[in-house]
């Protein structure tokens, strides 16, 4: 499984970014997808996940109302729209894929098997 994330960058507080992750090596439309992030000196944390069909989403409380996860199954791509960014959102963002077809994505980093390379988001005040 390969996960290629892109879209990170440097923005000022209140700005927006749109992350995307192209996935290969898996039947994309059978698996939950998600995003985690890791800030300097902190553990990797769950950010958002989306069900295989896109009908169910889950977010960590700190990003609810600001971030939106979506997917385009024909393009094997998952997105994370980041709005109203805050300095505390600064982190490397990692795309993840479930390991069991149709099963919810774990929210613990140590339960995740597949990781893409991170894309860095830097928010300045």
mmCIF file with all atom_site columns, C-alpha atoms in Angstrom:
data_model
loop_
_atom_site.group_PDB
_atom_site.id
_atom_site.type_symbol
_atom_site.label_atom_id
_atom_site.label_alt_id
_atom_site.label_comp_id
_atom_site.label_asym_id
_atom_site.label_entity_id
_atom_site.label_seq_id
_atom_site.pdbx_PDB_ins_code
_atom_site.Cartn_x
_atom_site.Cartn_y
_atom_site.Cartn_z
_atom_site.occupancy
_atom_site.B_iso_or_equiv
_atom_site.pdbx_formal_charge
_atom_site.auth_seq_id
_atom_site.auth_comp_id
_atom_site.auth_asym_id
_atom_site.auth_atom_id
_atom_site.pdbx_PDB_model_num
ATOM 1   C CA . UNK A 1 1   ? 0.000   0.000  0.000  1.00 0.00 ? 1   UNK A CA 1
ATOM 2   C CA . UNK A 1 2   ? 1.312   3.424  -0.969 1.00 0.00 ? 2   UNK A CA 1
ATOM 3   C CA . UNK A 1 3   ? -0.093  6.697  0.316  1.00 0.00 ? 3   UNK A CA 1
ATOM 4   C CA . UNK A 1 4   ? 1.175   9.939  -1.197 1.00 0.00 ? 4   UNK A CA 1
ATOM 5   C CA . UNK A 1 5   ? 0.089   13.052 0.660  1.00 0.00 ? 5   UNK A CA 1
ATOM 6   C CA . UNK A 1 6   ? 0.500   16.591 -0.581 1.00 0.00 ? 6   UNK A CA 1
ATOM 7   C CA . UNK A 1 7   ? -0.840  20.075 -0.060 1.00 0.00 ? 7   UNK A CA 1
ATOM 8   C CA . UNK A 1 8   ? 0.959   21.193 3.064  1.00 0.00 ? 8   UNK A CA 1
ATOM 9   C CA . UNK A 1 9   ? 2.469   24.642 3.383  1.00 0.00 ? 9   UNK A CA 1
ATOM 10  C CA . UNK A 1 10  ? 2.888   27.735 5.517  1.00 0.00 ? 10  UNK A CA 1
ATOM 11  C CA . UNK A 1 11  ? -0.089  29.962 6.247  1.00 0.00 ? 11  UNK A CA 1
ATOM 12  C CA . UNK A 1 12  ? -1.067  32.610 8.745  1.00 0.00 ? 12  UNK A CA 1
ATOM 13  C CA . UNK A 1 13  ? -3.600  31.958 11.448 1.00 0.00 ? 13  UNK A CA 1
ATOM 14  C CA . UNK A 1 14  ? -7.097  31.955 10.019 1.00 0.00 ? 14  UNK A CA 1
ATOM 15  C CA . UNK A 1 15  ? -5.915  30.671 6.672  1.00 0.00 ? 15  UNK A CA 1
ATOM 16  C CA . UNK A 1 16  ? -6.816  27.508 4.801  1.00 0.00 ? 16  UNK A CA 1
ATOM 17  C CA . UNK A 1 17  ? -5.114  24.555 3.153  1.00 0.00 ? 17  UNK A CA 1
ATOM 18  C CA . UNK A 1 18  ? -6.361  21.510 1.295  1.00 0.00 ? 18  UNK A CA 1
ATOM 19  C CA . UNK A 1 19  ? -4.449  18.286 1.774  1.00 0.00 ? 19  UNK A CA 1
ATOM 20  C CA . UNK A 1 20  ? -4.831  15.357 -0.587 1.00 0.00 ? 20  UNK A CA 1
ATOM 21  C CA . UNK A 1 21  ? -3.627  11.776 -0.501 1.00 0.00 ? 21  UNK A CA 1
ATOM 22  C CA . UNK A 1 22  ? -3.498  9.446  -3.487 1.00 0.00 ? 22  UNK A CA 1
ATOM 23  C CA . UNK A 1 23  ? -3.594  5.771  -2.566 1.00 0.00 ? 23  UNK A CA 1
ATOM 24  C CA . UNK A 1 24  ? -2.488  2.697  -4.481 1.00 0.00 ? 24  UNK A CA 1
ATOM 25  C CA . UNK A 1 25  ? -2.098  -0.994 -3.766 1.00 0.00 ? 25  UNK A CA 1
ATOM 26  C CA . UNK A 1 26  ? -5.506  -1.380 -2.160 1.00 0.00 ? 26  UNK A CA 1
ATOM 27  C CA . UNK A 1 27  ? -9.121  -1.585 -3.321 1.00 0.00 ? 27  UNK A CA 1
ATOM 28  C CA . UNK A 1 28  ? -9.705  1.978  -2.239 1.00 0.00 ? 28  UNK A CA 1
ATOM 29  C CA . UNK A 1 29  ? -13.499 1.936  -2.092 1.00 0.00 ? 29  UNK A CA 1
ATOM 30  C CA . UNK A 1 30  ? -13.502 -0.864 0.501  1.00 0.00 ? 30  UNK A CA 1
ATOM 31  C CA . UNK A 1 31  ? -11.456 0.877  3.194  1.00 0.00 ? 31  UNK A CA 1
ATOM 32  C CA . UNK A 1 32  ? -11.838 3.645  5.705  1.00 0.00 ? 32  UNK A CA 1
ATOM 33  C CA . UNK A 1 33  ? -9.282  6.416  5.204  1.00 0.00 ? 33  UNK A CA 1
ATOM 34  C CA . UNK A 1 34  ? -7.988  8.955  7.646  1.00 0.00 ? 34  UNK A CA 1
ATOM 35  C CA . UNK A 1 35  ? -5.512  11.571 8.729  1.00 0.00 ? 35  UNK A CA 1
ATOM 36  C CA . UNK A 1 36  ? -3.269  11.793 11.750 1.00 0.00 ? 36  UNK A CA 1
ATOM 37  C CA . UNK A 1 37  ? -0.862  14.546 12.698 1.00 0.00 ? 37  UNK A CA 1
ATOM 38  C CA . UNK A 1 38  ? 2.292   14.868 14.741 1.00 0.00 ? 38  UNK A CA 1
ATOM 39  C CA . UNK A 1 39  ? 3.511   18.138 16.189 1.00 0.00 ? 39  UNK A CA 1
ATOM 40  C CA . UNK A 1 40  ? 7.153   18.588 17.209 1.00 0.00 ? 40  UNK A CA 1
ATOM 41  C CA . UNK A 1 41  ? 7.807   16.840 20.500 1.00 0.00 ? 41  UNK A CA 1
ATOM 42  C CA . UNK A 1 42  ? 4.334   15.313 20.646 1.00 0.00 ? 42  UNK A CA 1
ATOM 43  C CA . UNK A 1 43  ? 2.823   11.939 19.892 1.00 0.00 ? 43  UNK A CA 1
ATOM 44  C CA . UNK A 1 44  ? 0.989   11.286 16.668 1.00 0.00 ? 44  UNK A CA 1
ATOM 45  C CA . UNK A 1 45  ? -2.724  11.979 17.094 1.00 0.00 ? 45  UNK A CA 1
ATOM 46  C CA . UNK A 1 46  ? -5.875  11.095 15.216 1.00 0.00 ? 46  UNK A CA 1
ATOM 47  C CA . UNK A 1 47  ? -7.430  13.965 13.242 1.00 0.00 ? 47  UNK A CA 1
ATOM 48  C CA . UNK A 1 48  ? -10.222 12.590 11.046 1.00 0.00 ? 48  UNK A CA 1
ATOM 49  C CA . UNK A 1 49  ? -11.517 9.496  9.297  1.00 0.00 ? 49  UNK A CA 1
ATOM 50  C CA . UNK A 1 50  ? -14.065 8.717  6.613  1.00 0.00 ? 50  UNK A CA 1
ATOM 51  C CA . UNK A 1 51  ? -15.943 5.530  5.838  1.00 0.00 ? 51  UNK A CA 1
ATOM 52  C CA . UNK A 1 52  ? -15.398 3.509  2.700  1.00 0.00 ? 52  UNK A CA 1
ATOM 53  C CA . UNK A 1 53  ? -18.436 5.060  1.011  1.00 0.00 ? 53  UNK A CA 1
ATOM 54  C CA . UNK A 1 54  ? -17.945 8.528  2.448  1.00 0.00 ? 54  UNK A CA 1
ATOM 55  C CA . UNK A 1 55  ? -21.175 8.521  4.430  1.00 0.00 ? 55  UNK A CA 1
ATOM 56  C CA . UNK A 1 56  ? -19.610 8.559  7.894  1.00 0.00 ? 56  UNK A CA 1
ATOM 57  C CA . UNK A 1 57  ? -16.927 10.862 9.218  1.00 0.00 ? 57  UNK A CA 1
ATOM 58  C CA . UNK A 1 58  ? -15.211 11.217 12.556 1.00 0.00 ? 58  UNK A CA 1
ATOM 59  C CA . UNK A 1 59  ? -13.111 14.098 13.906 1.00 0.00 ? 59  UNK A CA 1
ATOM 60  C CA . UNK A 1 60  ? -11.044 14.860 16.952 1.00 0.00 ? 60  UNK A CA 1
ATOM 61  C CA . UNK A 1 61  ? -12.829 17.523 18.992 1.00 0.00 ? 61  UNK A CA 1
ATOM 62  C CA . UNK A 1 62  ? -10.148 20.160 18.429 1.00 0.00 ? 62  UNK A CA 1
ATOM 63  C CA . UNK A 1 63  ? -10.808 20.317 14.656 1.00 0.00 ? 63  UNK A CA 1
ATOM 64  C CA . UNK A 1 64  ? -14.591 19.883 14.533 1.00 0.00 ? 64  UNK A CA 1
ATOM 65  C CA . UNK A 1 65  ? -16.195 22.666 12.551 1.00 0.00 ? 65  UNK A CA 1
ATOM 66  C CA . UNK A 1 66  ? -12.867 23.687 10.996 1.00 0.00 ? 66  UNK A CA 1
ATOM 67  C CA . UNK A 1 67  ? -11.608 20.628 9.111  1.00 0.00 ? 67  UNK A CA 1
ATOM 68  C CA . UNK A 1 68  ? -13.515 18.536 6.575  1.00 0.00 ? 68  UNK A CA 1
ATOM 69  C CA . UNK A 1 69  ? -12.514 15.104 5.330  1.00 0.00 ? 69  UNK A CA 1
ATOM 70  C CA . UNK A 1 70  ? -13.806 13.823 1.992  1.00 0.00 ? 70  UNK A CA 1
ATOM 71  C CA . UNK A 1 71  ? -12.935 11.225 -0.605 1.00 0.00 ? 71  UNK A CA 1
ATOM 72  C CA . UNK A 1 72  ? -13.173 10.606 -4.325 1.00 0.00 ? 72  UNK A CA 1
ATOM 73  C CA . UNK A 1 73  ? -13.243 6.852  -4.833 1.00 0.00 ? 73  UNK A CA 1
ATOM 74  C CA . UNK A 1 74  ? -12.747 6.820  -8.628 1.00 0.00 ? 74  UNK A CA 1
ATOM 75  C CA . UNK A 1 75  ? -9.579  8.889  -8.067 1.00 0.00 ? 75  UNK A CA 1
ATOM 76  C CA . UNK A 1 76  ? -8.374  6.815  -5.086 1.00 0.00 ? 76  UNK A CA 1
ATOM 77  C CA . UNK A 1 77  ? -7.931  10.084 -3.234 1.00 0.00 ? 77  UNK A CA 1
ATOM 78  C CA . UNK A 1 78  ? -8.828  11.332 0.223  1.00 0.00 ? 78  UNK A CA 1
ATOM 79  C CA . UNK A 1 79  ? -8.824  15.025 1.104  1.00 0.00 ? 79  UNK A CA 1
ATOM 80  C CA . UNK A 1 80  ? -8.603  17.095 4.249  1.00 0.00 ? 80  UNK A CA 1
ATOM 81  C CA . UNK A 1 81  ? -9.779  20.688 4.006  1.00 0.00 ? 81  UNK A CA 1
ATOM 82  C CA . UNK A 1 82  ? -8.248  22.778 6.774  1.00 0.00 ? 82  UNK A CA 1
ATOM 83  C CA . UNK A 1 83  ? -10.010 26.066 7.528  1.00 0.00 ? 83  UNK A CA 1
ATOM 84  C CA . UNK A 1 84  ? -9.596  28.648 10.291 1.00 0.00 ? 84  UNK A CA 1
ATOM 85  C CA . UNK A 1 85  ? -6.124  27.326 10.990 1.00 0.00 ? 85  UNK A CA 1
ATOM 86  C CA . UNK A 1 86  ? -4.511  27.978 14.348 1.00 0.00 ? 86  UNK A CA 1
ATOM 87  C CA . UNK A 1 87  ? -0.837  27.884 15.361 1.00 0.00 ? 87  UNK A CA 1
ATOM 88  C CA . UNK A 1 88  ? -1.567  24.730 17.363 1.00 0.00 ? 88  UNK A CA 1
ATOM 89  C CA . UNK A 1 89  ? -2.498  22.979 14.099 1.00 0.00 ? 89  UNK A CA 1
ATOM 90  C CA . UNK A 1 90  ? 1.169   23.121 13.104 1.00 0.00 ? 90  UNK A CA 1
ATOM 91  C CA . UNK A 1 91  ? 2.263   19.532 12.497 1.00 0.00 ? 91  UNK A CA 1
ATOM 92  C CA . UNK A 1 92  ? 3.203   16.933 9.934  1.00 0.00 ? 92  UNK A CA 1
ATOM 93  C CA . UNK A 1 93  ? -0.040  15.444 8.602  1.00 0.00 ? 93  UNK A CA 1
ATOM 94  C CA . UNK A 1 94  ? -0.120  11.755 7.690  1.00 0.00 ? 94  UNK A CA 1
ATOM 95  C CA . UNK A 1 95  ? -2.590  9.910  5.513  1.00 0.00 ? 95  UNK A CA 1
ATOM 96  C CA . UNK A 1 96  ? -3.658  6.450  6.667  1.00 0.00 ? 96  UNK A CA 1
ATOM 97  C CA . UNK A 1 97  ? -5.637  3.514  5.367  1.00 0.00 ? 97  UNK A CA 1
ATOM 98  C CA . UNK A 1 98  ? -7.596  0.847  7.200  1.00 0.00 ? 98  UNK A CA 1
ATOM 99  C CA . UNK A 1 99  ? -6.411  -2.747 7.190  1.00 0.00 ? 99  UNK A CA 1
ATOM 100 C CA . UNK A 1 100 ? -9.785  -4.510 7.311  1.00 0.00 ? 100 UNK A CA 1
ATOM 101 C CA . UNK A 1 101 ? -12.310 -3.956 4.543  1.00 0.00 ? 101 UNK A CA 1
ATOM 102 C CA . UNK A 1 102 ? -15.312 -1.935 5.699  1.00 0.00 ? 102 UNK A CA 1
ATOM 103 C CA . UNK A 1 103 ? -14.014 -1.697 9.282  1.00 0.00 ? 103 UNK A CA 1
ATOM 104 C CA . UNK A 1 104 ? -13.675 1.701  11.020 1.00 0.00 ? 104 UNK A CA 1
ATOM 105 C CA . UNK A 1 105 ? -10.220 3.210  11.119 1.00 0.00 ? 105 UNK A CA 1
ATOM 106 C CA . UNK A 1 106 ? -8.560  2.935  14.546 1.00 0.00 ? 106 UNK A CA 1
ATOM 107 C CA . UNK A 1 107 ? -7.977  6.245  16.310 1.00 0.00 ? 107 UNK A CA 1
ATOM 108 C CA . UNK A 1 108 ? -4.833  5.012  18.087 1.00 0.00 ? 108 UNK A CA 1
ATOM 109 C CA . UNK A 1 109 ? -1.626  5.495  16.154 1.00 0.00 ? 109 UNK A CA 1
ATOM 110 C CA . UNK A 1 110 ? -0.162  2.192  17.330 1.00 0.00 ? 110 UNK A CA 1
ATOM 111 C CA . UNK A 1 111 ? -3.061  0.347  15.681 1.00 0.00 ? 111 UNK A CA 1
ATOM 112 C CA . UNK A 1 112 ? -2.348  1.815  12.261 1.00 0.00 ? 112 UNK A CA 1
ATOM 113 C CA . UNK A 1 113 ? -0.386  -0.345 9.819  1.00 0.00 ? 113 UNK A CA 1
ATOM 114 C CA . UNK A 1 114 ? -0.111  1.841  6.717  1.00 0.00 ? 114 UNK A CA 1
ATOM 115 C CA . UNK A 1 115 ? 1.376   5.320  6.802  1.00 0.00 ? 115 UNK A CA 1
ATOM 116 C CA . UNK A 1 116 ? 2.162   7.747  4.034  1.00 0.00 ? 116 UNK A CA 1
ATOM 117 C CA . UNK A 1 117 ? 4.951   10.285 4.210  1.00 0.00 ? 117 UNK A CA 1
ATOM 118 C CA . UNK A 1 118 ? 3.814   13.361 6.061  1.00 0.00 ? 118 UNK A CA 1
ATOM 119 C CA . UNK A 1 119 ? 3.047   16.724 4.580  1.00 0.00 ? 119 UNK A CA 1
ATOM 120 C CA . UNK A 1 120 ? 4.026   19.661 6.766  1.00 0.00 ? 120 UNK A CA 1
ATOM 121 C CA . UNK A 1 121 ? 1.529   22.321 7.816  1.00 0.00 ? 121 UNK A CA 1
ATOM 122 C CA . UNK A 1 122 ? 2.923   25.421 9.514  1.00 0.00 ? 122 UNK A CA 1
ATOM 123 C CA . UNK A 1 123 ? 0.580   28.056 10.916 1.00 0.00 ? 123 UNK A CA 1
ATOM 124 C CA . UNK A 1 124 ? 2.028   31.339 12.104 1.00 0.00 ? 124 UNK A CA 1
ATOM 125 C CA . UNK A 1 125 ? 0.311   33.760 14.443 1.00 0.00 ? 125 UNK A CA 1
#
